[in-house]
Tab-separated table of C-alpha atoms and ligand atoms in Angstrom:
chain	number	residue	atom	x	y	z
X	1	MET	CA	-19.685	34.141	-2.934
X	2	LYS	CA	-19.491	32.064	0.012
X	3	SER	CA	-16.066	31.900	2.072
X	4	ILE	CA	-13.987	28.736	2.716
X	5	GLU	CA	-15.066	28.365	5.875
X	6	GLN	CA	-18.745	28.771	5.082
X	7	LEU	CA	-18.294	26.103	2.382
X	8	LEU	CA	-16.296	23.574	4.581
X	9	THR	CA	-19.096	23.914	7.049
X	10	LYS	CA	-21.969	23.463	4.383
X	11	ALA	CA	-19.645	20.323	3.545
X	12	ASP	CA	-19.293	18.714	6.953
X	13	LEU	CA	-23.309	19.411	6.808
X	14	HIS	CA	-23.904	17.787	3.797
X	15	PHE	CA	-21.527	14.371	5.270
X	16	GLN	CA	-23.678	14.095	8.172
X	17	ARG	CA	-27.091	13.921	6.176
X	18	ASN	CA	-25.184	11.411	3.957
X	19	GLU	CA	-25.280	13.618	0.951
X	20	TYR	CA	-22.453	13.188	-0.406
X	21	SER	CA	-22.641	14.969	-3.990
X	22	GLN	CA	-23.794	18.510	-2.149
X	23	ALA	CA	-20.913	17.475	0.166
X	24	TYR	CA	-18.065	16.737	-2.685
X	25	ASP	CA	-19.416	20.175	-4.432
X	26	CYS	CA	-18.700	22.130	-1.818
X	27	LEU	CA	-15.166	21.182	-1.594
X	28	ARG	CA	-14.976	21.441	-5.078
X	29	ILE	CA	-15.288	25.019	-5.077
X	30	ALA	CA	-13.799	25.233	-1.728
X	31	GLY	CA	-10.727	23.674	-3.545
X	32	GLN	CA	-10.896	26.252	-6.388
X	33	SER	CA	-10.697	29.156	-3.471
X	34	GLY	CA	-7.961	28.149	-2.860
X	35	HIS	CA	-8.294	25.376	0.023
X	36	LEU	CA	-5.221	22.555	-1.231
X	37	TYR	CA	-6.768	19.817	1.088
X	38	ALA	CA	-10.336	20.234	0.219
X	39	ALA	CA	-8.991	20.372	-3.446
X	40	LEU	CA	-7.334	16.812	-2.977
X	41	ASP	CA	-10.131	15.276	-1.291
X	42	TYR	CA	-12.478	16.710	-4.386
X	43	ALA	CA	-10.297	15.123	-6.625
X	44	TYR	CA	-9.758	11.803	-5.239
X	45	HIS	CA	-12.948	11.755	-4.694
X	46	ILE	CA	-14.086	11.930	-8.707
X	47	ALA	CA	-10.375	10.225	-9.690
X	48	PRO	CA	-11.552	6.200	-9.664
X	49	ASN	CA	-14.016	6.787	-12.523
X	50	SER	CA	-12.944	10.247	-14.166
X	51	PRO	CA	-8.720	10.731	-13.444
X	52	LYS	CA	-8.401	12.647	-16.395
X	53	ALA	CA	-10.871	15.083	-14.944
X	54	ALA	CA	-9.259	15.246	-11.699
X	55	ILE	CA	-6.011	15.782	-13.140
X	56	ASP	CA	-7.721	19.030	-14.611
X	57	TYR	CA	-9.436	20.124	-12.141
X	58	LEU	CA	-5.612	19.400	-9.811
X	59	SER	CA	-4.033	21.337	-12.858
X	60	ALA	CA	-6.965	24.723	-12.947
X	61	LEU	CA	-6.478	25.465	-9.186
X	62	PRO	CA	-4.752	29.086	-8.681
X	63	ASP	CA	-1.697	27.134	-6.955
X	64	ASN	CA	-1.621	24.540	-9.805
X	65	SER	CA	2.176	24.808	-9.950
X	66	LYS	CA	3.009	24.111	-5.831
X	67	PRO	CA	4.850	20.585	-5.810
X	68	THR	CA	1.987	18.741	-3.325
X	69	VAL	CA	-0.658	19.738	-6.449
X	70	ARG	CA	1.610	18.380	-8.818
X	71	PHE	CA	2.885	15.351	-6.998
X	72	HIS	CA	-0.761	14.284	-7.095
X	73	CYS	CA	-1.275	14.961	-10.350
X	74	LEU	CA	1.624	12.614	-11.116
X	75	LEU	CA	-0.238	9.826	-8.343
X	76	ILE	CA	-3.074	10.163	-10.103
X	77	SER	CA	-2.047	9.372	-13.841
X	78	ARG	CA	0.292	6.403	-12.241
X	79	PHE	CA	-2.111	4.566	-10.323
X	80	TYR	CA	-5.335	5.864	-12.000
X	81	LEU	CA	-4.893	6.625	-15.879
X	82	PHE	CA	-1.790	4.678	-17.334
X	83	LYS	CA	-1.021	1.935	-14.118
X	84	GLU	CA	2.247	2.426	-14.891
X	85	MET	CA	5.137	4.004	-14.862
X	86	ASN	CA	5.956	6.074	-18.082
X	87	TYR	CA	9.353	8.852	-19.131
X	88	GLU	CA	7.074	11.928	-18.891
X	89	LEU	CA	5.933	11.092	-15.493
X	90	VAL	CA	9.437	9.905	-14.014
X	91	SER	CA	10.521	12.969	-15.492
X	92	GLU	CA	8.468	15.112	-14.013
X	93	LEU	CA	8.899	13.375	-10.440
X	94	VAL	CA	12.814	14.177	-11.052
X	95	ARG	CA	12.053	18.078	-11.217
X	96	LEU	CA	9.744	17.751	-7.775
X	97	ALA	CA	12.575	15.701	-6.074
X	98	SER	CA	15.508	18.142	-8.040
X	99	ALA	CA	13.637	20.711	-5.653
X	100	GLY	CA	13.575	19.014	-2.655
X	101	HIS	CA	9.889	17.780	-2.558
X	102	ALA	CA	10.031	14.842	0.025
X	103	GLU	CA	7.552	12.447	-1.068
X	104	SER	CA	8.959	12.258	-4.747
X	105	LEU	CA	12.277	11.937	-3.495
X	106	ILE	CA	11.107	8.573	-1.750
X	107	VAL	CA	9.057	7.546	-4.586
X	108	LEU	CA	12.332	8.098	-6.574
X	109	LEU	CA	14.615	5.995	-3.694
X	110	SER	CA	12.195	3.412	-3.148
X	111	TRP	CA	13.122	2.633	-7.426
X	112	THR	CA	16.823	2.898	-7.383
X	113	GLU	CA	19.237	-0.091	-6.257
X	114	GLN	CA	21.596	0.613	-2.863
X	115	ASN	CA	24.974	2.013	-3.315
X	116	THR	CA	24.415	3.772	-6.429
X	117	SER	CA	25.674	7.181	-7.194
X	118	VAL	CA	21.952	7.729	-8.133
X	119	TYR	CA	20.939	6.807	-4.534
X	120	ALA	CA	23.628	8.678	-2.687
X	121	GLN	CA	22.613	11.329	-4.882
X	122	LEU	CA	18.609	11.402	-3.996
X	123	LYS	CA	19.395	10.337	-0.417
X	124	GLY	CA	21.763	13.144	-0.239
X	125	THR	CA	18.843	15.559	-1.537
X	126	LEU	CA	16.509	14.650	1.209
X	127	GLY	CA	18.936	14.768	3.539
X	128	ARG	CA	19.590	18.428	3.102
X	129	HIS	CA	16.151	19.615	2.205
X	130	ASN	CA	14.157	17.308	4.636
X	131	PRO	CA	16.413	16.490	7.724
X	132	ASN	CA	13.978	15.334	9.824
X	133	ILE	CA	12.629	12.844	7.305
X	134	TYR	CA	15.636	11.885	6.282
X	135	ARG	CA	16.372	10.671	9.718
X	136	GLN	CA	13.831	8.588	10.470
X	137	LEU	CA	13.875	6.976	7.487
X	138	PHE	CA	17.907	6.216	7.588
X	139	MET	CA	18.305	6.018	11.229
X	140	GLY	CA	20.216	8.922	11.853
X	141	ASP	CA	23.415	7.708	9.124
X	142	PRO	CA	25.045	10.813	8.218
X	143	ASN	CA	26.046	10.075	5.454
X	144	TYR	CA	24.394	12.544	2.974
X	145	ALA	CA	26.859	15.633	4.267
X	146	ASP	CA	29.220	13.746	1.481
X	147	VAL	CA	27.070	13.928	-1.534
X	148	SER	CA	26.654	17.687	-2.542
X	149	THR	CA	26.245	17.297	-6.652
X	150	SER	CA	22.709	17.827	-7.945
X	151	LEU	CA	20.620	15.183	-8.862
X	152	CYS	CA	21.231	14.021	-12.789
X	153	GLU	CA	17.651	13.690	-13.733
X	154	ASP	CA	18.490	11.886	-17.070
X	155	THR	CA	20.439	9.256	-15.196
X	156	ILE	CA	17.407	8.973	-12.554
X	157	ILE	CA	14.824	8.721	-15.282
X	158	THR	CA	16.638	5.567	-17.099
X	159	THR	CA	17.355	3.725	-13.614
X	160	VAL	CA	13.625	3.817	-12.238
X	161	LEU	CA	12.226	2.536	-16.060
X	162	GLU	CA	14.862	-0.338	-16.026
X	163	LYS	CA	13.900	-0.983	-12.609
X	164	GLN	CA	10.394	-1.059	-13.493
X	165	THR	CA	11.641	-3.876	-16.631
X	166	SER	CA	13.299	-5.848	-14.289
X	167	LEU	CA	10.785	-6.324	-11.929
X	168	LEU	CA	8.227	-6.760	-15.013
X	169	ASP	CA	10.508	-9.748	-15.843
X	170	LYS	CA	11.091	-11.652	-12.792
X	171	THR	CA	9.143	-14.738	-12.331
X	172	LYS	CA	7.816	-16.356	-9.391
X	173	THR	CA	8.866	-19.807	-8.070
X	174	ALA	CA	6.196	-22.373	-7.206
X	175	VAL	CA	6.990	-23.869	-3.499
X	176	ASP	CA	4.848	-26.603	-4.171
X	177	SER	CA	4.161	-29.382	-7.147
X	178	ASN	CA	0.446	-27.726	-7.106
X	179	GLY	CA	1.324	-24.199	-7.385
X	180	ILE	CA	-0.497	-23.321	-4.087
X	181	VAL	CA	2.330	-21.598	-2.856
X	182	CYS	CA	4.555	-19.548	-4.861
X	183	GLU	CA	7.571	-16.876	-3.503
X	184	MET	CA	9.430	-14.053	-5.234
X	185	SER	CA	12.748	-12.742	-3.491
X	186	GLY	CA	14.119	-8.997	-3.788
X	187	VAL	CA	10.157	-7.711	-4.968
X	188	LEU	CA	9.931	-4.851	-2.742
X	189	SER	CA	13.197	-2.605	-2.007
X	190	ASP	CA	14.868	-1.846	1.199
X	191	ILE	CA	13.487	1.605	1.034
X	192	GLU	CA	9.980	0.828	0.774
X	193	CYS	CA	9.865	-2.058	3.693
X	194	ASP	CA	11.709	0.517	6.141
X	195	TYR	CA	8.979	3.228	5.040
X	196	MET	CA	6.184	1.143	5.233
X	197	LEU	CA	6.898	-0.020	8.782
X	198	LEU	CA	7.915	3.478	9.404
X	199	ARG	CA	4.792	4.935	8.074
X	200	TYR	CA	2.121	2.901	9.803
X	201	LYS	CA	3.265	1.670	13.171
X	202	SER	CA	1.685	4.522	14.865
X	203	LEU	CA	-1.796	2.631	13.530
X	204	LEU	CA	-0.724	-0.758	15.578
X	205	GLN	CA	-3.788	-2.120	17.174
X	206	PRO	CA	-4.363	-5.464	18.715
X	207	SER	CA	-4.963	-8.074	16.035
X	208	MET	CA	-8.620	-9.247	15.288
X	209	VAL	CA	-10.073	-11.896	13.507
X	210	LEU	CA	-13.734	-12.673	11.950
X	211	ASN	CA	-15.956	-14.267	14.280
X	212	PRO	CA	-17.136	-17.668	12.378
X	213	LEU	CA	-20.461	-17.289	13.604
X	214	ASN	CA	-21.951	-13.580	12.676
X	215	GLY	CA	-18.155	-12.034	10.922
X	216	ASN	CA	-18.136	-9.331	13.300
X	217	PRO	CA	-14.075	-8.627	14.229
X	218	MET	CA	-13.263	-10.335	17.588
X	219	LYS	CA	-9.815	-10.881	19.607
X	220	ASP	CA	-8.564	-14.470	19.563
X	221	ASP	CA	-5.964	-16.652	21.076
X	222	ILE	CA	-5.000	-17.446	17.570
X	223	ARG	CA	-3.942	-14.359	16.594
X	224	THR	CA	-1.908	-12.321	18.945
X	225	SER	CA	0.367	-9.980	16.903
X	226	GLU	CA	-1.060	-6.328	16.281
X	227	VAL	CA	-1.638	-5.085	13.283
X	228	ALA	CA	-2.518	-1.457	11.481
X	229	ILE	CA	-4.936	-1.373	8.747
X	230	ILE	CA	-3.675	0.977	5.780
X	231	THR	CA	-7.279	2.404	4.833
X	232	ASN	CA	-8.304	4.671	2.033
X	233	GLN	CA	-7.399	7.583	4.083
X	234	TRP	CA	-3.996	6.258	4.580
X	235	VAL	CA	-3.030	5.339	1.460
X	236	ASP	CA	0.059	6.399	-0.315
X	237	TRP	CA	1.888	6.246	-3.736
X	238	ILE	CA	4.616	3.655	-1.522
X	239	SER	CA	1.852	1.543	-0.509
X	240	ARG	CA	-0.218	2.081	-3.480
X	241	GLU	CA	3.568	0.779	-5.314
X	242	VAL	CA	3.354	-1.919	-3.003
X	243	GLU	CA	-0.050	-3.211	-3.583
X	244	VAL	CA	0.580	-3.088	-7.635
X	245	LYS	CA	3.790	-5.475	-7.127
X	246	MET	CA	1.522	-7.954	-4.861
X	247	SER	CA	-0.992	-7.922	-7.445
X	248	ARG	CA	1.006	-8.696	-10.655
X	249	MET	CA	3.146	-11.307	-8.549
X	250	SER	CA	-0.068	-13.157	-7.598
X	251	ASP	CA	-2.019	-12.289	-11.180
X	252	THR	CA	-5.257	-10.589	-9.097
X	253	LYS	CA	-6.276	-7.197	-9.789
X	254	PRO	CA	-5.251	-4.477	-7.392
X	255	GLN	CA	-8.949	-3.513	-7.104
X	256	HIS	CA	-10.345	-6.912	-5.442
X	257	GLY	CA	-7.614	-6.359	-2.294
X	258	GLU	CA	-9.038	-5.678	0.911
X	259	PRO	CA	-6.779	-2.369	2.591
X	260	LEU	CA	-3.512	-3.832	3.636
X	261	ASN	CA	-2.496	-5.052	7.129
X	262	LEU	CA	0.619	-4.555	8.460
X	263	LEU	CA	1.747	-6.692	11.186
X	264	ARG	CA	3.726	-7.088	14.023
X	265	TYR	CA	4.972	-10.051	16.211
X	266	LYS	CA	6.784	-9.799	19.598
X	267	ASP	CA	7.139	-11.697	22.640
X	268	GLY	CA	6.096	-15.155	21.740
X	269	GLN	CA	3.265	-13.703	19.255
X	270	GLU	CA	2.378	-15.419	16.443
X	271	TYR	CA	-0.757	-16.805	14.485
X	272	LYS	CA	-2.024	-20.036	14.830
X	273	PRO	CA	-2.811	-22.558	12.140
X	274	HIS	CA	-5.975	-21.446	10.052
X	275	TYR	CA	-7.518	-20.630	6.669
X	276	ASP	CA	-7.722	-17.373	5.488
X	277	GLY	CA	-10.587	-18.171	2.687
X	278	PHE	CA	-13.996	-17.404	4.457
X	279	THR	CA	-15.680	-21.096	6.211
X	280	ASP	CA	-19.594	-21.321	4.528
X	281	THR	CA	-21.232	-20.157	6.940
X	282	GLN	CA	-19.006	-16.520	7.066
X	283	LEU	CA	-20.544	-16.532	2.906
X	284	LYS	CA	-23.768	-16.145	3.953
X	285	GLN	CA	-22.705	-12.588	5.970
X	286	THR	CA	-24.233	-10.250	3.655
X	287	SER	CA	-21.109	-8.056	4.756
X	288	ILE	CA	-18.776	-10.286	3.636
X	289	ILE	CA	-20.436	-10.737	0.019
X	290	GLU	CA	-21.161	-6.968	-0.564
X	291	GLU	CA	-17.591	-6.414	0.101
X	292	GLY	CA	-16.543	-8.566	-3.082
X	293	GLY	CA	-17.290	-12.426	-2.040
X	294	GLN	CA	-14.611	-15.180	-1.655
X	295	ARG	CA	-10.909	-14.180	-0.466
X	296	THR	CA	-9.300	-16.369	-3.213
X	297	HIS	CA	-5.620	-15.451	-2.841
X	298	THR	CA	-3.119	-13.921	0.320
X	299	ILE	CA	-0.345	-12.364	-0.418
X	300	LEU	CA	2.539	-11.922	2.105
X	301	ALA	CA	5.475	-9.332	2.155
X	302	TYR	CA	8.148	-9.875	4.800
X	303	LEU	CA	9.765	-6.447	5.780
X	304	ASN	CA	12.899	-7.927	7.732
X	305	SER	CA	14.462	-10.637	7.952
X	306	LEU	CA	14.890	-13.545	10.240
X	307	SER	CA	15.404	-17.063	11.137
X	308	GLU	CA	12.566	-17.827	13.324
X	309	GLY	CA	8.950	-16.539	12.790
X	310	ALA	CA	8.505	-18.311	9.920
X	311	THR	CA	5.067	-19.092	7.502
X	312	HIS	CA	4.323	-22.496	7.827
X	313	PHE	CA	2.291	-24.972	5.935
X	314	PRO	CA	1.758	-27.757	7.846
X	315	LYS	CA	-0.363	-29.828	4.881
X	316	LEU	CA	2.708	-28.781	2.302
X	317	GLY	CA	5.255	-29.134	4.566
X	318	ILE	CA	6.388	-25.597	3.309
X	319	THR	CA	8.262	-23.128	6.208
X	320	ILE	CA	9.058	-19.702	4.599
X	321	TYR	CA	11.345	-17.640	6.903
X	322	PRO	CA	11.344	-14.081	6.524
X	323	GLU	CA	13.448	-12.496	4.511
X	324	LYS	CA	13.067	-8.642	3.726
X	325	GLY	CA	11.356	-7.418	0.012
X	326	LYS	CA	9.943	-10.977	-0.525
X	327	LEU	CA	6.492	-12.110	-1.350
X	328	VAL	CA	4.824	-15.027	-1.089
X	329	SER	CA	1.317	-15.641	-2.455
X	330	PHE	CA	-1.005	-18.583	-1.988
X	331	LEU	CA	-4.213	-19.694	-2.936
X	332	ASN	CA	-7.374	-20.335	-0.321
X	333	VAL	CA	-9.906	-21.509	-2.847
X	334	ASP	CA	-9.385	-24.386	-5.818
X	335	LYS	CA	-10.133	-24.368	-9.135
X	336	ASN	CA	-14.092	-24.306	-7.905
X	337	LEU	CA	-14.406	-21.821	-5.526
X	338	ALA	CA	-14.090	-24.860	-3.030
X	339	LEU	CA	-11.792	-23.697	0.288
X	340	GLU	CA	-8.297	-25.406	-0.442
X	341	LYS	CA	-7.486	-27.191	2.482
X	342	GLN	CA	-3.649	-27.633	1.766
X	343	SER	CA	-3.626	-23.654	2.047
X	344	TYR	CA	-3.907	-24.128	5.920
X	345	HIS	CA	-1.277	-22.171	7.529
X	346	CYS	CA	0.538	-20.368	10.757
X	347	GLY	CA	2.854	-17.631	11.395
X	348	GLN	CA	5.077	-19.402	13.692
X	349	PRO	CA	6.088	-17.085	17.127
X	350	VAL	CA	9.038	-15.189	17.804
X	351	SER	CA	10.950	-14.920	20.361
X	352	THR	CA	13.769	-12.976	20.332
X	353	ASN	CA	12.829	-10.786	17.289
X	354	GLU	CA	10.164	-8.574	16.615
X	355	LYS	CA	8.539	-9.578	13.224
X	356	TRP	CA	7.234	-7.346	10.814
X	357	MET	CA	5.112	-7.982	7.453
X	358	LEU	CA	2.130	-7.097	5.193
X	359	THR	CA	-0.417	-9.609	4.557
X	360	LYS	CA	-2.780	-8.439	1.551
X	361	TRP	CA	-6.259	-10.834	1.257
X	362	VAL	CA	-7.330	-10.719	-2.278
X	363	ARG	CA	-11.379	-11.567	-3.156
X	364	LEU	CA	-13.500	-13.040	-5.816
X	365	ASN	CA	-14.505	-9.388	-6.938
X	366	SER	CA	-13.944	-5.842	-6.566
X	367	THR	CA	-13.825	-4.334	-3.526
X	368	GLN	CA	-15.055	-0.225	-2.040
X	369	TYR	CA	-10.979	-0.292	-0.970
X	370	GLY	CA	-9.868	-1.547	-4.247
X	371	ASN	CA	-12.045	0.730	-6.618
X	372	LEU	CA	-11.158	3.445	-4.535
X	373	VAL	CA	-7.125	3.498	-4.374
X	374	HIS	CA	-6.813	1.688	-7.928
X	375	GLY	CA	-9.148	2.736	-9.881
X	376	SER	CA	-12.289	1.359	-11.553
T	1	AKG	O1	2.393	-14.192	9.671
T	1	AKG	C1	2.627	-15.266	8.614
T	1	AKG	O2	3.869	-15.656	8.470
T	1	AKG	C2	1.296	-15.762	8.220
T	1	AKG	C3	0.335	-14.232	8.120
T	1	AKG	C4	-1.314	-14.774	7.998
T	1	AKG	O3	-1.669	-16.450	7.769
T	1	AKG	C5	-1.945	-14.307	7.558
T	1	AKG	O4	-2.046	-12.463	7.632
T	1	AKG	O5	-3.367	-14.289	7.592
T	2	FE2	FE1	-3.033	-16.141	6.684
């Protein structure tokens, strides 16, 4: 019988030699011997193709009653197995939240209207159990001290399920007569917007664009913002939820998405007029084809509201100002998959304010990222 440390060292060696199945086998056993992160790595490795097996594996661990283990079972159920929030799932999330589990509380808060008693109860529970996370998310608002009642579980379950139904019933509005650009307000909750910004801002780096000649990322004056690319090692429940909302709104599949980009523009930064779709030269490059082919759609989400820094489509004469929680989607190609010339657009410069947003570029086919994060 090997120790956990020996198993992890062995897994590392296999990873270095690209021997993935042996490496994950070591993680599986290390997980069963009590190493939680090895167990989660293994579970997320098998979840895209075998979500049920991933949940069974986690549920059979010796520490299967730990909130973290239960939370990840629920996450796998929601995004890989059922692909929706159902009654059982929300009730278990509420039980974890009642016990003070921070991530469960944040997920539930993101599904709840502000200024309601349910919101105040969830906020209070987060403040009491996780004061540091509370302070970051609510910027020091000390109001939770007023709310001392315990969570009213049935009301929370009903609230979350009703919110899901109301979001599914929402319809997008075409902004131009051909429906190239569409918008939908109030899709992301304030908590989702604030959380995405706070959680991922530490990953910000200068933005890149793809070199039209060889497809390699490069710095260019055309795009001066900073960007955080939320790759699969950083995704969590909230970021996946945002992606699902973006894909519903644009009638695309979450599996076809590239990783989300979090963008920050400040001090005159901008994204000059450009196409998101690839040129014919870029489409001949294997790296682009392998990763799902042409970028057919773009979905933007604004994380704050501004009266500058609009997204502008000069050929369509459309100007959309950032509005917190609003999604905008547009087509980068026409019916024949040729570049949609009308999709030419820019992010206008900001002067006095910071502009925070998310961009999702969606490909014609599945991406490796999409399958890993949303199942196959
Ligand atoms: O900043 C904007 O409003 C547009 C961003 C954009 O065009 C992009 O990320 O592709
Ligand atoms: Fe763009």
